[in-house]
mmCIF file of C-alpha atoms in Angstrom:
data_model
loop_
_atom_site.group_PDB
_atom_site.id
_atom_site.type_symbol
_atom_site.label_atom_id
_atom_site.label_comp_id
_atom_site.label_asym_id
_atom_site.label_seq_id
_atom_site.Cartn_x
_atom_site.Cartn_y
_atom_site.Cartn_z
ATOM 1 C CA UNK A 1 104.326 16.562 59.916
ATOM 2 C CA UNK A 2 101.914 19.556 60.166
ATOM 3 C CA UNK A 3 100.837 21.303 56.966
ATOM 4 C CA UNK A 4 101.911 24.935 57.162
ATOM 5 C CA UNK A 5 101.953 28.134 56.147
ATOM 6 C CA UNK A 6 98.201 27.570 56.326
ATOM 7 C CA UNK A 7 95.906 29.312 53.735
ATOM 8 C CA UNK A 8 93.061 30.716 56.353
ATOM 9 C CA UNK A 9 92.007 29.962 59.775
ATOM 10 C CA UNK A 10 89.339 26.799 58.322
ATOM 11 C CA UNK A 11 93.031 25.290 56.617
ATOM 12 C CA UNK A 12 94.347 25.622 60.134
ATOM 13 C CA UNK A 13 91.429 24.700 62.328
ATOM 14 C CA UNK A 14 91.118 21.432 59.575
ATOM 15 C CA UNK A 15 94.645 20.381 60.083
ATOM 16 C CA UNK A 16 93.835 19.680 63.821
ATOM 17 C CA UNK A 17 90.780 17.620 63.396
ATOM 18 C CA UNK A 18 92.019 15.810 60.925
ATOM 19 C CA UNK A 19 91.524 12.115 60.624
ATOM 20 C CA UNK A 20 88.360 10.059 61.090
ATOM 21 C CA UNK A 21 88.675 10.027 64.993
ATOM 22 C CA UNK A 22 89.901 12.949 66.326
ATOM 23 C CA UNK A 23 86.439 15.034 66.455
ATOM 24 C CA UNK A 24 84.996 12.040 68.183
ATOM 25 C CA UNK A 25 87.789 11.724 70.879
ATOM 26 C CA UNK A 26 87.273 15.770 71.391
ATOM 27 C CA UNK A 27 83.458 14.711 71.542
ATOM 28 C CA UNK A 28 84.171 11.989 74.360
ATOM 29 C CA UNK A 29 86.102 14.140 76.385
ATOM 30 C CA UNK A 30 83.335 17.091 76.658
ATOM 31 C CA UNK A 31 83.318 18.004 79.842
ATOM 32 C CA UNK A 32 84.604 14.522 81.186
ATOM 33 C CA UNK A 33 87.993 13.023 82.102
ATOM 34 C CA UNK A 34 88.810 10.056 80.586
ATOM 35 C CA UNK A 35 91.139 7.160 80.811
ATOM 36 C CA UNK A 36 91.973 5.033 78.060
ATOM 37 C CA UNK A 37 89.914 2.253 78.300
ATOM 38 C CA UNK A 38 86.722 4.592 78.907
ATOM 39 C CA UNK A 39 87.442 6.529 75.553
ATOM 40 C CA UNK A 40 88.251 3.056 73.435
ATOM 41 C CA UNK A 41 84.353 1.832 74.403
ATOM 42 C CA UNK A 42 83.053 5.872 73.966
ATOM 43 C CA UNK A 43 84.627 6.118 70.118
ATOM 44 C CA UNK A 44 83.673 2.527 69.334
ATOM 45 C CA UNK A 45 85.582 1.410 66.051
ATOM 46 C CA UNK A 46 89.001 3.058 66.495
ATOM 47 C CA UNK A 47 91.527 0.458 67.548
ATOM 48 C CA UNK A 48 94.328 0.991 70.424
ATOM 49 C CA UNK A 49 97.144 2.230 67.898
ATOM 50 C CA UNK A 50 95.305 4.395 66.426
ATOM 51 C CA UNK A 51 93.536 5.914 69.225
ATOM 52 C CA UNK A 52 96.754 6.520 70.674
ATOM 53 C CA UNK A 53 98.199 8.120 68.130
ATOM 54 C CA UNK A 54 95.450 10.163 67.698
ATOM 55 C CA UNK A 55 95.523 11.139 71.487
ATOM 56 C CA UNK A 56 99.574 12.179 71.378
ATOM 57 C CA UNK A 57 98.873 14.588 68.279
ATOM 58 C CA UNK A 58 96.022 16.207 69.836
ATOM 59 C CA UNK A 59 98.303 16.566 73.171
ATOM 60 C CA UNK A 60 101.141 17.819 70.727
ATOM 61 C CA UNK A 61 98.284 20.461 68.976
ATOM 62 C CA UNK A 62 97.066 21.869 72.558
ATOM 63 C CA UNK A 63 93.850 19.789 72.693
ATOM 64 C CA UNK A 64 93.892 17.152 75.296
ATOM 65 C CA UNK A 65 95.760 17.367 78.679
ATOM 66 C CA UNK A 66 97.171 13.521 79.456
ATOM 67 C CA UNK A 67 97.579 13.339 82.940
ATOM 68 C CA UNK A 68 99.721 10.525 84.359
ATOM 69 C CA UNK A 69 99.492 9.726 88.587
ATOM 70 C CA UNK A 70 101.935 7.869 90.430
ATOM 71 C CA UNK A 71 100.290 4.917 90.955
ATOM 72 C CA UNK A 72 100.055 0.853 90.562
ATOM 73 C CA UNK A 73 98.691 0.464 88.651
ATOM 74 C CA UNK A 74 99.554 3.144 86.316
ATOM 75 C CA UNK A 75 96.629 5.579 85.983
ATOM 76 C CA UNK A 76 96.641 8.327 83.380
ATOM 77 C CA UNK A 77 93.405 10.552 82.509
ATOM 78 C CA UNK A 78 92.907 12.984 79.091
ATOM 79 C CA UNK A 79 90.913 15.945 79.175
ATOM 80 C CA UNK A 80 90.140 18.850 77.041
ATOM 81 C CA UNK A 81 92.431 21.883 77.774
ATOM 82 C CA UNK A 82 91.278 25.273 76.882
ATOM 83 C CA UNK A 83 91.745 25.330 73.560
ATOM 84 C CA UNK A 84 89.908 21.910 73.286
ATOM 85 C CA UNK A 85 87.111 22.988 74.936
ATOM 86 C CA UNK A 86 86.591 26.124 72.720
ATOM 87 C CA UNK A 87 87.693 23.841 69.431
ATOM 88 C CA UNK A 88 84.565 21.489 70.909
ATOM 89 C CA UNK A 89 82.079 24.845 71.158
ATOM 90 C CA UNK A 90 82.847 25.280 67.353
ATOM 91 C CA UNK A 91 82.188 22.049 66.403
ATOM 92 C CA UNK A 92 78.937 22.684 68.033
ATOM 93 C CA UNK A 93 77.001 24.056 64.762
ATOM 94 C CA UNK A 94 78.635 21.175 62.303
ATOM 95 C CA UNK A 95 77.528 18.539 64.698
ATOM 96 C CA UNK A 96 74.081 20.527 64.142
ATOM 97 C CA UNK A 97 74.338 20.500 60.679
ATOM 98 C CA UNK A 98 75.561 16.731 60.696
ATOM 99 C CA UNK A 99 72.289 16.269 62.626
ATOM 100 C CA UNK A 100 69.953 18.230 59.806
ATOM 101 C CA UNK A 101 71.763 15.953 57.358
ATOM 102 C CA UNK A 102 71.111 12.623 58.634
ATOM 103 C CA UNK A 103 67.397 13.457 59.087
ATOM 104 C CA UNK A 104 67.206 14.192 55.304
ATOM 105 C CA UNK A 105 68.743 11.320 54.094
ATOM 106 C CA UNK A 106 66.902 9.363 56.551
ATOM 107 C CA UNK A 107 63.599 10.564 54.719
ATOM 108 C CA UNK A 108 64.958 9.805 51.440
ATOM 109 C CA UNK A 109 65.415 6.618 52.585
ATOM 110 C CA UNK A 110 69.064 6.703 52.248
ATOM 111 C CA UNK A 111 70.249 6.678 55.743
#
């Protein structure tokens, strides 16, 4: 169940990404349609379950398109909608950050 009424826009922002995975699925699908299988070997760790659960509240919050075809085998493909892509853009600068931040633990011998 989603967390509301939210505090500020960060409270609401963080209540999407929330979760270990779902900033690296939004990562995976950058610019890139994906079907299941591809996205399991791009976020390696997460397992099936939990990367589709994952996938079905990010489809419920606006994020990822799922796309299923009418085929056999069955083929469906996630994507970023909109909103993903521009949730993606702000992630942009903490990715950045993230970046800084491993290079000075890396020095300090901690990383």
């Amino acid at each position: 169940m989603r967390k509301q009424p939210y505090v500020c826009g960060l409270d609401a922002a963080v209540d999407v990404i929330d979760g270990k995975w779902k900033v690296l699925i939004i990562w995976a699908l950058n610019h890139q349609r994906c079907r299941f299988g591809q996205l399991r070997r791009l976020v390696p760790g997460v397992s099936e379950k939990v990367l589709a659960q994952q996938l079905r509240e990010l489809e419920a919050d606006g994020i990822v398109h799922r796309e299923s075809y009418d085929v056999v085998p069955p083929k469906v493909e996630y994507s970023l909608t909109e909103l993903g892509d521009e949730l993606n853009a702000a992630l942009g600068p903490l990715g950045a950050w993230g970046k800084r931040r491993m290079a000075v633990l890396e020095e300090a011998g901690q990383g």
